[in-house]
């Protein structure tokens, strides 16, 4: 079996996913093909993973492929392809995504999923993933593509609509959603045996049902405790708790993410909201700098003290692969096309996040039915941007980028149309060769 990791220079994530595979008896004898365009980072990943492979008994083998000219060989014959690329990296592209909008008075927190930052990230990533798909259609047409790169719905949605590659988008937030909510509200005693239903779109999938082991609905108690938590000045999850107050449901991704997915919390006319809701503006650039420095230190320590053993994580990838190989059923929250209206009040060409059953025949999305109308409405404000961004990438029409930005809830609530277009033009120019030519 062959498992190819695209963007293997993301060493920490590659270590987790491939380390998980090495913990699986069904997967550990695989060929792990590491691909990246950065030779130094690829070498670091190879060093770490080779040491980990030895600590795990020396099963399987690791191969490295650097550069676009070797990409097809990295993919050739793969059974599974894990995607974790970041086109343009933190420097220069993430810096551009934050600094140019800031000139126009538009502030962001993460800028990797929605908003003008999410739009630009999708536009520079989709062409690269389209090239991956062309190669895969030639050298591993039956492989399952596991996408971890953001913006999840835009990238996975493009792959699912416009390529022949079997694709599922995977996020880290579904697994920890209800657990995080119950812990922060002091309801740890309800964790064991709980049952939940989560559906919507990536980073804004709704915790529609949460019941304890006896089937008792936990939402009444949750809602009763929200006010006290919101009054806590140290609480970092106020946006999502506020969702419970105003929309009735909690959602999957963090409050720093969700603060910029709507028109409610980051508003230049209401600067006091930033402190009231503990919104960390410019969080992602700070996080990137800290991660880069942190990895340098960690790598030096690993080289000095040796690689520690790896315990299998809750990350979906290895469990999906194992289920496909062994036929043992496994349930995930997956990002799939809304074909057949899995969620009846969202469009069929949207990429939705719903429960999926995995088995020896692949990934099977479950029908959810209709979301509460207010939840579907919130999702649609994001889906509008996602669909227009995909259309821009497909047609190379600049007008669709303008429209995506105009309809973005945060951007459209802060800037007028002429300013939005001027900002988009400046971003396109600043990204240069990281983007195709738009007309």
mmCIF file with all atom_site columns, C-alpha atoms in Angstrom, residues 108-313:
data_model
loop_
_atom_site.group_PDB
_atom_site.id
_atom_site.type_symbol
_atom_site.label_atom_id
_atom_site.label_alt_id
_atom_site.label_comp_id
_atom_site.label_asym_id
_atom_site.label_entity_id
_atom_site.label_seq_id
_atom_site.pdbx_PDB_ins_code
_atom_site.Cartn_x
_atom_site.Cartn_y
_atom_site.Cartn_z
_atom_site.occupancy
_atom_site.B_iso_or_equiv
_atom_site.pdbx_formal_charge
_atom_site.auth_seq_id
_atom_site.auth_comp_id
_atom_site.auth_asym_id
_atom_site.auth_atom_id
_atom_site.pdbx_PDB_model_num
ATOM 1   C CA . UNK A 1 108 ? -9.137  39.871 10.449  1.00 0.00 ? 108 UNK A CA 1
ATOM 2   C CA . UNK A 1 109 ? -8.332  37.170 12.986  1.00 0.00 ? 109 UNK A CA 1
ATOM 3   C CA . UNK A 1 110 ? -7.357  33.998 11.031  1.00 0.00 ? 110 UNK A CA 1
ATOM 4   C CA . UNK A 1 111 ? -8.136  34.725 7.338   1.00 0.00 ? 111 UNK A CA 1
ATOM 5   C CA . UNK A 1 112 ? -7.808  31.136 6.116   1.00 0.00 ? 112 UNK A CA 1
ATOM 6   C CA . UNK A 1 113 ? -11.425 30.066 5.632   1.00 0.00 ? 113 UNK A CA 1
ATOM 7   C CA . UNK A 1 114 ? -13.660 32.990 4.722   1.00 0.00 ? 114 UNK A CA 1
ATOM 8   C CA . UNK A 1 115 ? -13.268 36.744 4.377   1.00 0.00 ? 115 UNK A CA 1
ATOM 9   C CA . UNK A 1 116 ? -10.932 38.367 1.902   1.00 0.00 ? 116 UNK A CA 1
ATOM 10  C CA . UNK A 1 117 ? -8.012  36.339 3.286   1.00 0.00 ? 117 UNK A CA 1
ATOM 11  C CA . UNK A 1 118 ? -9.855  33.069 2.741   1.00 0.00 ? 118 UNK A CA 1
ATOM 12  C CA . UNK A 1 119 ? -10.819 34.109 -0.786  1.00 0.00 ? 119 UNK A CA 1
ATOM 13  C CA . UNK A 1 120 ? -7.218  34.893 -1.746  1.00 0.00 ? 120 UNK A CA 1
ATOM 14  C CA . UNK A 1 121 ? -5.912  31.717 -0.138  1.00 0.00 ? 121 UNK A CA 1
ATOM 15  C CA . UNK A 1 122 ? -8.383  29.661 -2.187  1.00 0.00 ? 122 UNK A CA 1
ATOM 16  C CA . UNK A 1 123 ? -7.497  31.436 -5.422  1.00 0.00 ? 123 UNK A CA 1
ATOM 17  C CA . UNK A 1 124 ? -3.786  30.663 -5.076  1.00 0.00 ? 124 UNK A CA 1
ATOM 18  C CA . UNK A 1 125 ? -4.373  27.069 -3.872  1.00 0.00 ? 125 UNK A CA 1
ATOM 19  C CA . UNK A 1 126 ? -7.037  25.780 -6.288  1.00 0.00 ? 126 UNK A CA 1
ATOM 20  C CA . UNK A 1 127 ? -4.735  25.862 -9.367  1.00 0.00 ? 127 UNK A CA 1
ATOM 21  C CA . UNK A 1 128 ? -2.129  23.785 -7.512  1.00 0.00 ? 128 UNK A CA 1
ATOM 22  C CA . UNK A 1 129 ? -4.719  21.256 -6.374  1.00 0.00 ? 129 UNK A CA 1
ATOM 23  C CA . UNK A 1 130 ? -6.157  21.115 -9.898  1.00 0.00 ? 130 UNK A CA 1
ATOM 24  C CA . UNK A 1 131 ? -2.669  20.095 -11.059 1.00 0.00 ? 131 UNK A CA 1
ATOM 25  C CA . UNK A 1 132 ? -2.566  17.440 -8.339  1.00 0.00 ? 132 UNK A CA 1
ATOM 26  C CA . UNK A 1 133 ? -5.881  16.106 -9.652  1.00 0.00 ? 133 UNK A CA 1
ATOM 27  C CA . UNK A 1 134 ? -4.597  15.915 -13.247 1.00 0.00 ? 134 UNK A CA 1
ATOM 28  C CA . UNK A 1 135 ? -1.600  13.912 -12.101 1.00 0.00 ? 135 UNK A CA 1
ATOM 29  C CA . UNK A 1 136 ? -3.745  11.669 -9.936  1.00 0.00 ? 136 UNK A CA 1
ATOM 30  C CA . UNK A 1 137 ? -6.187  10.976 -12.760 1.00 0.00 ? 137 UNK A CA 1
ATOM 31  C CA . UNK A 1 138 ? -3.198  9.673  -14.718 1.00 0.00 ? 138 UNK A CA 1
ATOM 32  C CA . UNK A 1 139 ? -1.165  7.768  -12.098 1.00 0.00 ? 139 UNK A CA 1
ATOM 33  C CA . UNK A 1 140 ? -3.541  6.913  -9.198  1.00 0.00 ? 140 UNK A CA 1
ATOM 34  C CA . UNK A 1 141 ? -7.124  7.454  -10.413 1.00 0.00 ? 141 UNK A CA 1
ATOM 35  C CA . UNK A 1 142 ? -8.697  5.319  -7.678  1.00 0.00 ? 142 UNK A CA 1
ATOM 36  C CA . UNK A 1 143 ? -6.898  6.953  -4.746  1.00 0.00 ? 143 UNK A CA 1
ATOM 37  C CA . UNK A 1 144 ? -8.883  8.657  -1.995  1.00 0.00 ? 144 UNK A CA 1
ATOM 38  C CA . UNK A 1 145 ? -7.843  12.294 -1.561  1.00 0.00 ? 145 UNK A CA 1
ATOM 39  C CA . UNK A 1 146 ? -7.962  13.416 2.084   1.00 0.00 ? 146 UNK A CA 1
ATOM 40  C CA . UNK A 1 147 ? -7.888  17.208 2.125   1.00 0.00 ? 147 UNK A CA 1
ATOM 41  C CA . UNK A 1 148 ? -6.797  19.055 5.261   1.00 0.00 ? 148 UNK A CA 1
ATOM 42  C CA . UNK A 1 149 ? -5.907  22.375 3.612   1.00 0.00 ? 149 UNK A CA 1
ATOM 43  C CA . UNK A 1 150 ? -8.040  25.469 4.181   1.00 0.00 ? 150 UNK A CA 1
ATOM 44  C CA . UNK A 1 151 ? -10.251 27.044 3.004   1.00 0.00 ? 151 UNK A CA 1
ATOM 45  C CA . UNK A 1 152 ? -11.782 23.591 3.314   1.00 0.00 ? 152 UNK A CA 1
ATOM 46  C CA . UNK A 1 153 ? -15.165 24.075 1.637   1.00 0.00 ? 153 UNK A CA 1
ATOM 47  C CA . UNK A 1 154 ? -13.756 26.013 -1.318  1.00 0.00 ? 154 UNK A CA 1
ATOM 48  C CA . UNK A 1 155 ? -10.898 23.601 -2.019  1.00 0.00 ? 155 UNK A CA 1
ATOM 49  C CA . UNK A 1 156 ? -12.793 20.370 -1.380  1.00 0.00 ? 156 UNK A CA 1
ATOM 50  C CA . UNK A 1 157 ? -15.823 21.756 -3.232  1.00 0.00 ? 157 UNK A CA 1
ATOM 51  C CA . UNK A 1 158 ? -13.698 22.520 -6.281  1.00 0.00 ? 158 UNK A CA 1
ATOM 52  C CA . UNK A 1 159 ? -12.133 19.045 -6.261  1.00 0.00 ? 159 UNK A CA 1
ATOM 53  C CA . UNK A 1 160 ? -15.520 17.373 -5.869  1.00 0.00 ? 160 UNK A CA 1
ATOM 54  C CA . UNK A 1 161 ? -17.208 19.384 -8.632  1.00 0.00 ? 161 UNK A CA 1
ATOM 55  C CA . UNK A 1 162 ? -14.496 19.774 -11.247 1.00 0.00 ? 162 UNK A CA 1
ATOM 56  C CA . UNK A 1 163 ? -12.147 16.775 -10.964 1.00 0.00 ? 163 UNK A CA 1
ATOM 57  C CA . UNK A 1 164 ? -12.605 13.016 -11.140 1.00 0.00 ? 164 UNK A CA 1
ATOM 58  C CA . UNK A 1 165 ? -10.813 12.400 -7.852  1.00 0.00 ? 165 UNK A CA 1
ATOM 59  C CA . UNK A 1 166 ? -12.623 10.901 -4.865  1.00 0.00 ? 166 UNK A CA 1
ATOM 60  C CA . UNK A 1 167 ? -12.270 13.632 -2.250  1.00 0.00 ? 167 UNK A CA 1
ATOM 61  C CA . UNK A 1 168 ? -13.284 14.117 1.357   1.00 0.00 ? 168 UNK A CA 1
ATOM 62  C CA . UNK A 1 169 ? -12.382 17.200 3.386   1.00 0.00 ? 169 UNK A CA 1
ATOM 63  C CA . UNK A 1 170 ? -11.281 16.672 6.984   1.00 0.00 ? 170 UNK A CA 1
ATOM 64  C CA . UNK A 1 171 ? -11.123 19.115 9.877   1.00 0.00 ? 171 UNK A CA 1
ATOM 65  C CA . UNK A 1 172 ? -9.948  18.841 13.477  1.00 0.00 ? 172 UNK A CA 1
ATOM 66  C CA . UNK A 1 173 ? -12.886 20.651 15.073  1.00 0.00 ? 173 UNK A CA 1
ATOM 67  C CA . UNK A 1 174 ? -15.758 18.150 14.801  1.00 0.00 ? 174 UNK A CA 1
ATOM 68  C CA . UNK A 1 175 ? -14.128 15.605 17.134  1.00 0.00 ? 175 UNK A CA 1
ATOM 69  C CA . UNK A 1 176 ? -13.622 18.097 19.974  1.00 0.00 ? 176 UNK A CA 1
ATOM 70  C CA . UNK A 1 177 ? -16.713 20.303 19.622  1.00 0.00 ? 177 UNK A CA 1
ATOM 71  C CA . UNK A 1 178 ? -19.096 18.909 22.234  1.00 0.00 ? 178 UNK A CA 1
ATOM 72  C CA . UNK A 1 179 ? -16.270 17.881 24.565  1.00 0.00 ? 179 UNK A CA 1
ATOM 73  C CA . UNK A 1 180 ? -14.880 21.423 24.615  1.00 0.00 ? 180 UNK A CA 1
ATOM 74  C CA . UNK A 1 181 ? -18.317 22.924 25.250  1.00 0.00 ? 181 UNK A CA 1
ATOM 75  C CA . UNK A 1 182 ? -19.157 20.623 28.139  1.00 0.00 ? 182 UNK A CA 1
ATOM 76  C CA . UNK A 1 183 ? -15.756 21.059 29.781  1.00 0.00 ? 183 UNK A CA 1
ATOM 77  C CA . UNK A 1 184 ? -15.831 24.842 29.699  1.00 0.00 ? 184 UNK A CA 1
ATOM 78  C CA . UNK A 1 185 ? -19.319 24.863 31.202  1.00 0.00 ? 185 UNK A CA 1
ATOM 79  C CA . UNK A 1 186 ? -18.362 22.515 34.041  1.00 0.00 ? 186 UNK A CA 1
ATOM 80  C CA . UNK A 1 187 ? -20.404 19.602 32.683  1.00 0.00 ? 187 UNK A CA 1
ATOM 81  C CA . UNK A 1 188 ? -17.621 17.013 32.468  1.00 0.00 ? 188 UNK A CA 1
ATOM 82  C CA . UNK A 1 189 ? -19.895 14.445 34.111  1.00 0.00 ? 189 UNK A CA 1
ATOM 83  C CA . UNK A 1 190 ? -21.967 14.404 30.890  1.00 0.00 ? 190 UNK A CA 1
ATOM 84  C CA . UNK A 1 191 ? -19.087 13.438 28.596  1.00 0.00 ? 191 UNK A CA 1
ATOM 85  C CA . UNK A 1 192 ? -19.203 9.662  28.870  1.00 0.00 ? 192 UNK A CA 1
ATOM 86  C CA . UNK A 1 193 ? -21.671 7.987  26.546  1.00 0.00 ? 193 UNK A CA 1
ATOM 87  C CA . UNK A 1 194 ? -22.990 11.258 25.110  1.00 0.00 ? 194 UNK A CA 1
ATOM 88  C CA . UNK A 1 195 ? -24.663 11.272 21.686  1.00 0.00 ? 195 UNK A CA 1
ATOM 89  C CA . UNK A 1 196 ? -24.450 14.143 19.245  1.00 0.00 ? 196 UNK A CA 1
ATOM 90  C CA . UNK A 1 197 ? -25.433 15.271 15.761  1.00 0.00 ? 197 UNK A CA 1
ATOM 91  C CA . UNK A 1 198 ? -23.272 17.822 13.951  1.00 0.00 ? 198 UNK A CA 1
ATOM 92  C CA . UNK A 1 199 ? -24.017 19.185 10.470  1.00 0.00 ? 199 UNK A CA 1
ATOM 93  C CA . UNK A 1 200 ? -23.620 22.360 8.456   1.00 0.00 ? 200 UNK A CA 1
ATOM 94  C CA . UNK A 1 201 ? -20.494 23.605 6.679   1.00 0.00 ? 201 UNK A CA 1
ATOM 95  C CA . UNK A 1 202 ? -16.841 23.445 7.631   1.00 0.00 ? 202 UNK A CA 1
ATOM 96  C CA . UNK A 1 203 ? -15.986 25.674 10.606  1.00 0.00 ? 203 UNK A CA 1
ATOM 97  C CA . UNK A 1 204 ? -19.683 26.481 10.952  1.00 0.00 ? 204 UNK A CA 1
ATOM 98  C CA . UNK A 1 205 ? -21.248 23.078 11.448  1.00 0.00 ? 205 UNK A CA 1
ATOM 99  C CA . UNK A 1 206 ? -23.900 23.131 14.125  1.00 0.00 ? 206 UNK A CA 1
ATOM 100 C CA . UNK A 1 207 ? -24.127 20.994 17.231  1.00 0.00 ? 207 UNK A CA 1
ATOM 101 C CA . UNK A 1 208 ? -27.753 20.204 16.483  1.00 0.00 ? 208 UNK A CA 1
ATOM 102 C CA . UNK A 1 209 ? -28.289 17.588 19.167  1.00 0.00 ? 209 UNK A CA 1
ATOM 103 C CA . UNK A 1 210 ? -26.405 16.714 22.341  1.00 0.00 ? 210 UNK A CA 1
ATOM 104 C CA . UNK A 1 211 ? -27.766 14.124 24.730  1.00 0.00 ? 211 UNK A CA 1
ATOM 105 C CA . UNK A 1 212 ? -26.264 12.343 27.708  1.00 0.00 ? 212 UNK A CA 1
ATOM 106 C CA . UNK A 1 213 ? -25.886 8.562  27.974  1.00 0.00 ? 213 UNK A CA 1
ATOM 107 C CA . UNK A 1 214 ? -29.501 8.307  29.125  1.00 0.00 ? 214 UNK A CA 1
ATOM 108 C CA . UNK A 1 215 ? -30.847 10.273 26.167  1.00 0.00 ? 215 UNK A CA 1
ATOM 109 C CA . UNK A 1 216 ? -31.519 13.478 28.124  1.00 0.00 ? 216 UNK A CA 1
ATOM 110 C CA . UNK A 1 217 ? -31.248 16.680 26.046  1.00 0.00 ? 217 UNK A CA 1
ATOM 111 C CA . UNK A 1 218 ? -28.307 18.692 27.413  1.00 0.00 ? 218 UNK A CA 1
ATOM 112 C CA . UNK A 1 219 ? -29.102 21.974 25.670  1.00 0.00 ? 219 UNK A CA 1
ATOM 113 C CA . UNK A 1 220 ? -31.432 23.342 28.396  1.00 0.00 ? 220 UNK A CA 1
ATOM 114 C CA . UNK A 1 221 ? -28.669 23.021 30.992  1.00 0.00 ? 221 UNK A CA 1
ATOM 115 C CA . UNK A 1 222 ? -26.077 24.367 28.549  1.00 0.00 ? 222 UNK A CA 1
ATOM 116 C CA . UNK A 1 223 ? -28.191 27.454 27.853  1.00 0.00 ? 223 UNK A CA 1
ATOM 117 C CA . UNK A 1 224 ? -28.718 28.019 31.561  1.00 0.00 ? 224 UNK A CA 1
ATOM 118 C CA . UNK A 1 225 ? -24.945 28.110 32.121  1.00 0.00 ? 225 UNK A CA 1
ATOM 119 C CA . UNK A 1 226 ? -23.970 30.315 29.166  1.00 0.00 ? 226 UNK A CA 1
ATOM 120 C CA . UNK A 1 227 ? -24.694 33.642 30.865  1.00 0.00 ? 227 UNK A CA 1
ATOM 121 C CA . UNK A 1 228 ? -22.265 32.966 33.722  1.00 0.00 ? 228 UNK A CA 1
ATOM 122 C CA . UNK A 1 229 ? -19.545 31.924 31.286  1.00 0.00 ? 229 UNK A CA 1
ATOM 123 C CA . UNK A 1 230 ? -20.109 34.976 29.108  1.00 0.00 ? 230 UNK A CA 1
ATOM 124 C CA . UNK A 1 231 ? -19.617 37.148 32.215  1.00 0.00 ? 231 UNK A CA 1
ATOM 125 C CA . UNK A 1 232 ? -16.169 35.646 32.774  1.00 0.00 ? 232 UNK A CA 1
ATOM 126 C CA . UNK A 1 233 ? -13.625 38.213 31.480  1.00 0.00 ? 233 UNK A CA 1
ATOM 127 C CA . UNK A 1 234 ? -11.123 35.414 30.774  1.00 0.00 ? 234 UNK A CA 1
ATOM 128 C CA . UNK A 1 235 ? -13.496 33.401 28.543  1.00 0.00 ? 235 UNK A CA 1
ATOM 129 C CA . UNK A 1 236 ? -12.073 33.052 25.013  1.00 0.00 ? 236 UNK A CA 1
ATOM 130 C CA . UNK A 1 237 ? -15.140 31.396 23.483  1.00 0.00 ? 237 UNK A CA 1
ATOM 131 C CA . UNK A 1 238 ? -17.677 34.210 23.697  1.00 0.00 ? 238 UNK A CA 1
ATOM 132 C CA . UNK A 1 239 ? -18.590 34.362 20.015  1.00 0.00 ? 239 UNK A CA 1
ATOM 133 C CA . UNK A 1 240 ? -19.730 30.743 19.901  1.00 0.00 ? 240 UNK A CA 1
ATOM 134 C CA . UNK A 1 241 ? -21.516 31.022 23.220  1.00 0.00 ? 241 UNK A CA 1
ATOM 135 C CA . UNK A 1 242 ? -23.237 34.101 21.814  1.00 0.00 ? 242 UNK A CA 1
ATOM 136 C CA . UNK A 1 243 ? -24.352 31.948 18.880  1.00 0.00 ? 243 UNK A CA 1
ATOM 137 C CA . UNK A 1 244 ? -26.208 29.802 21.415  1.00 0.00 ? 244 UNK A CA 1
ATOM 138 C CA . UNK A 1 245 ? -27.939 32.912 22.757  1.00 0.00 ? 245 UNK A CA 1
ATOM 139 C CA . UNK A 1 246 ? -28.993 34.285 19.374  1.00 0.00 ? 246 UNK A CA 1
ATOM 140 C CA . UNK A 1 247 ? -29.170 31.284 17.038  1.00 0.00 ? 247 UNK A CA 1
ATOM 141 C CA . UNK A 1 248 ? -29.883 28.501 19.511  1.00 0.00 ? 248 UNK A CA 1
ATOM 142 C CA . UNK A 1 249 ? -26.902 26.269 18.715  1.00 0.00 ? 249 UNK A CA 1
ATOM 143 C CA . UNK A 1 250 ? -23.168 25.965 19.266  1.00 0.00 ? 250 UNK A CA 1
ATOM 144 C CA . UNK A 1 251 ? -20.850 25.447 16.293  1.00 0.00 ? 251 UNK A CA 1
ATOM 145 C CA . UNK A 1 252 ? -17.689 23.497 15.619  1.00 0.00 ? 252 UNK A CA 1
ATOM 146 C CA . UNK A 1 253 ? -14.842 25.940 15.036  1.00 0.00 ? 253 UNK A CA 1
ATOM 147 C CA . UNK A 1 254 ? -13.274 28.347 17.524  1.00 0.00 ? 254 UNK A CA 1
ATOM 148 C CA . UNK A 1 255 ? -14.527 31.801 18.384  1.00 0.00 ? 255 UNK A CA 1
ATOM 149 C CA . UNK A 1 256 ? -11.464 33.507 16.889  1.00 0.00 ? 256 UNK A CA 1
ATOM 150 C CA . UNK A 1 257 ? -12.411 31.884 13.577  1.00 0.00 ? 257 UNK A CA 1
ATOM 151 C CA . UNK A 1 258 ? -16.134 32.567 13.816  1.00 0.00 ? 258 UNK A CA 1
ATOM 152 C CA . UNK A 1 259 ? -15.625 36.206 14.781  1.00 0.00 ? 259 UNK A CA 1
ATOM 153 C CA . UNK A 1 260 ? -14.802 36.958 11.133  1.00 0.00 ? 260 UNK A CA 1
ATOM 154 C CA . UNK A 1 261 ? -17.395 34.723 9.443   1.00 0.00 ? 261 UNK A CA 1
ATOM 155 C CA . UNK A 1 262 ? -20.246 37.178 9.994   1.00 0.00 ? 262 UNK A CA 1
ATOM 156 C CA . UNK A 1 263 ? -21.063 40.879 10.259  1.00 0.00 ? 263 UNK A CA 1
ATOM 157 C CA . UNK A 1 264 ? -21.625 41.016 14.007  1.00 0.00 ? 264 UNK A CA 1
ATOM 158 C CA . UNK A 1 265 ? -18.407 41.185 16.024  1.00 0.00 ? 265 UNK A CA 1
ATOM 159 C CA . UNK A 1 266 ? -15.547 42.940 14.196  1.00 0.00 ? 266 UNK A CA 1
ATOM 160 C CA . UNK A 1 267 ? -16.973 46.370 13.396  1.00 0.00 ? 267 UNK A CA 1
ATOM 161 C CA . UNK A 1 268 ? -14.979 49.588 13.094  1.00 0.00 ? 268 UNK A CA 1
ATOM 162 C CA . UNK A 1 269 ? -17.972 51.597 14.348  1.00 0.00 ? 269 UNK A CA 1
ATOM 163 C CA . UNK A 1 270 ? -18.172 49.444 17.482  1.00 0.00 ? 270 UNK A CA 1
ATOM 164 C CA . UNK A 1 271 ? -14.550 48.950 18.592  1.00 0.00 ? 271 UNK A CA 1
ATOM 165 C CA . UNK A 1 272 ? -15.673 48.032 22.105  1.00 0.00 ? 272 UNK A CA 1
ATOM 166 C CA . UNK A 1 273 ? -16.891 44.647 20.771  1.00 0.00 ? 273 UNK A CA 1
ATOM 167 C CA . UNK A 1 274 ? -13.289 43.469 20.381  1.00 0.00 ? 274 UNK A CA 1
ATOM 168 C CA . UNK A 1 275 ? -12.698 43.592 24.135  1.00 0.00 ? 275 UNK A CA 1
ATOM 169 C CA . UNK A 1 276 ? -16.208 42.499 25.057  1.00 0.00 ? 276 UNK A CA 1
ATOM 170 C CA . UNK A 1 277 ? -15.870 39.284 23.063  1.00 0.00 ? 277 UNK A CA 1
ATOM 171 C CA . UNK A 1 278 ? -12.085 38.803 23.523  1.00 0.00 ? 278 UNK A CA 1
ATOM 172 C CA . UNK A 1 279 ? -11.495 38.813 19.774  1.00 0.00 ? 279 UNK A CA 1
ATOM 173 C CA . UNK A 1 280 ? -7.786  38.327 18.922  1.00 0.00 ? 280 UNK A CA 1
ATOM 174 C CA . UNK A 1 281 ? -7.245  40.492 15.837  1.00 0.00 ? 281 UNK A CA 1
ATOM 175 C CA . UNK A 1 282 ? -4.218  39.450 13.747  1.00 0.00 ? 282 UNK A CA 1
ATOM 176 C CA . UNK A 1 283 ? -4.125  36.139 15.617  1.00 0.00 ? 283 UNK A CA 1
ATOM 177 C CA . UNK A 1 284 ? -2.974  33.981 12.712  1.00 0.00 ? 284 UNK A CA 1
ATOM 178 C CA . UNK A 1 285 ? 0.199   35.963 11.881  1.00 0.00 ? 285 UNK A CA 1
ATOM 179 C CA . UNK A 1 286 ? 1.214   35.801 15.560  1.00 0.00 ? 286 UNK A CA 1
ATOM 180 C CA . UNK A 1 287 ? 0.451   32.089 15.592  1.00 0.00 ? 287 UNK A CA 1
ATOM 181 C CA . UNK A 1 288 ? 2.545   31.508 12.463  1.00 0.00 ? 288 UNK A CA 1
ATOM 182 C CA . UNK A 1 289 ? 5.569   33.331 13.905  1.00 0.00 ? 289 UNK A CA 1
ATOM 183 C CA . UNK A 1 290 ? 5.283   31.380 17.166  1.00 0.00 ? 290 UNK A CA 1
ATOM 184 C CA . UNK A 1 291 ? 4.895   28.056 15.346  1.00 0.00 ? 291 UNK A CA 1
ATOM 185 C CA . UNK A 1 292 ? 7.937   28.697 13.155  1.00 0.00 ? 292 UNK A CA 1
ATOM 186 C CA . UNK A 1 293 ? 10.086  29.580 16.180  1.00 0.00 ? 293 UNK A CA 1
ATOM 187 C CA . UNK A 1 294 ? 8.616   26.761 18.243  1.00 0.00 ? 294 UNK A CA 1
ATOM 188 C CA . UNK A 1 295 ? 9.390   24.185 15.563  1.00 0.00 ? 295 UNK A CA 1
ATOM 189 C CA . UNK A 1 296 ? 13.027  25.309 15.324  1.00 0.00 ? 296 UNK A CA 1
ATOM 190 C CA . UNK A 1 297 ? 13.446  24.709 19.053  1.00 0.00 ? 297 UNK A CA 1
ATOM 191 C CA . UNK A 1 298 ? 11.542  21.421 18.985  1.00 0.00 ? 298 UNK A CA 1
ATOM 192 C CA . UNK A 1 299 ? 13.561  20.110 16.038  1.00 0.00 ? 299 UNK A CA 1
ATOM 193 C CA . UNK A 1 300 ? 16.842  20.971 17.770  1.00 0.00 ? 300 UNK A CA 1
ATOM 194 C CA . UNK A 1 301 ? 15.662  19.150 20.914  1.00 0.00 ? 301 UNK A CA 1
ATOM 195 C CA . UNK A 1 302 ? 14.578  16.108 18.896  1.00 0.00 ? 302 UNK A CA 1
ATOM 196 C CA . UNK A 1 303 ? 17.968  15.955 17.201  1.00 0.00 ? 303 UNK A CA 1
ATOM 197 C CA . UNK A 1 304 ? 19.682  16.151 20.582  1.00 0.00 ? 304 UNK A CA 1
ATOM 198 C CA . UNK A 1 305 ? 17.457  13.868 22.638  1.00 0.00 ? 305 UNK A CA 1
ATOM 199 C CA . UNK A 1 306 ? 15.907  11.593 20.040  1.00 0.00 ? 306 UNK A CA 1
ATOM 200 C CA . UNK A 1 307 ? 12.377  11.148 18.732  1.00 0.00 ? 307 UNK A CA 1
ATOM 201 C CA . UNK A 1 308 ? 9.795   10.117 21.284  1.00 0.00 ? 308 UNK A CA 1
ATOM 202 C CA . UNK A 1 309 ? 7.286   7.375  20.699  1.00 0.00 ? 309 UNK A CA 1
ATOM 203 C CA . UNK A 1 310 ? 4.006   8.384  19.065  1.00 0.00 ? 310 UNK A CA 1
ATOM 204 C CA . UNK A 1 311 ? 0.548   7.576  20.365  1.00 0.00 ? 311 UNK A CA 1
ATOM 205 C CA . UNK A 1 312 ? -2.264  7.402  17.841  1.00 0.00 ? 312 UNK A CA 1
ATOM 206 C CA . UNK A 1 313 ? -4.334  10.581 17.785  1.00 0.00 ? 313 UNK A CA 1
#
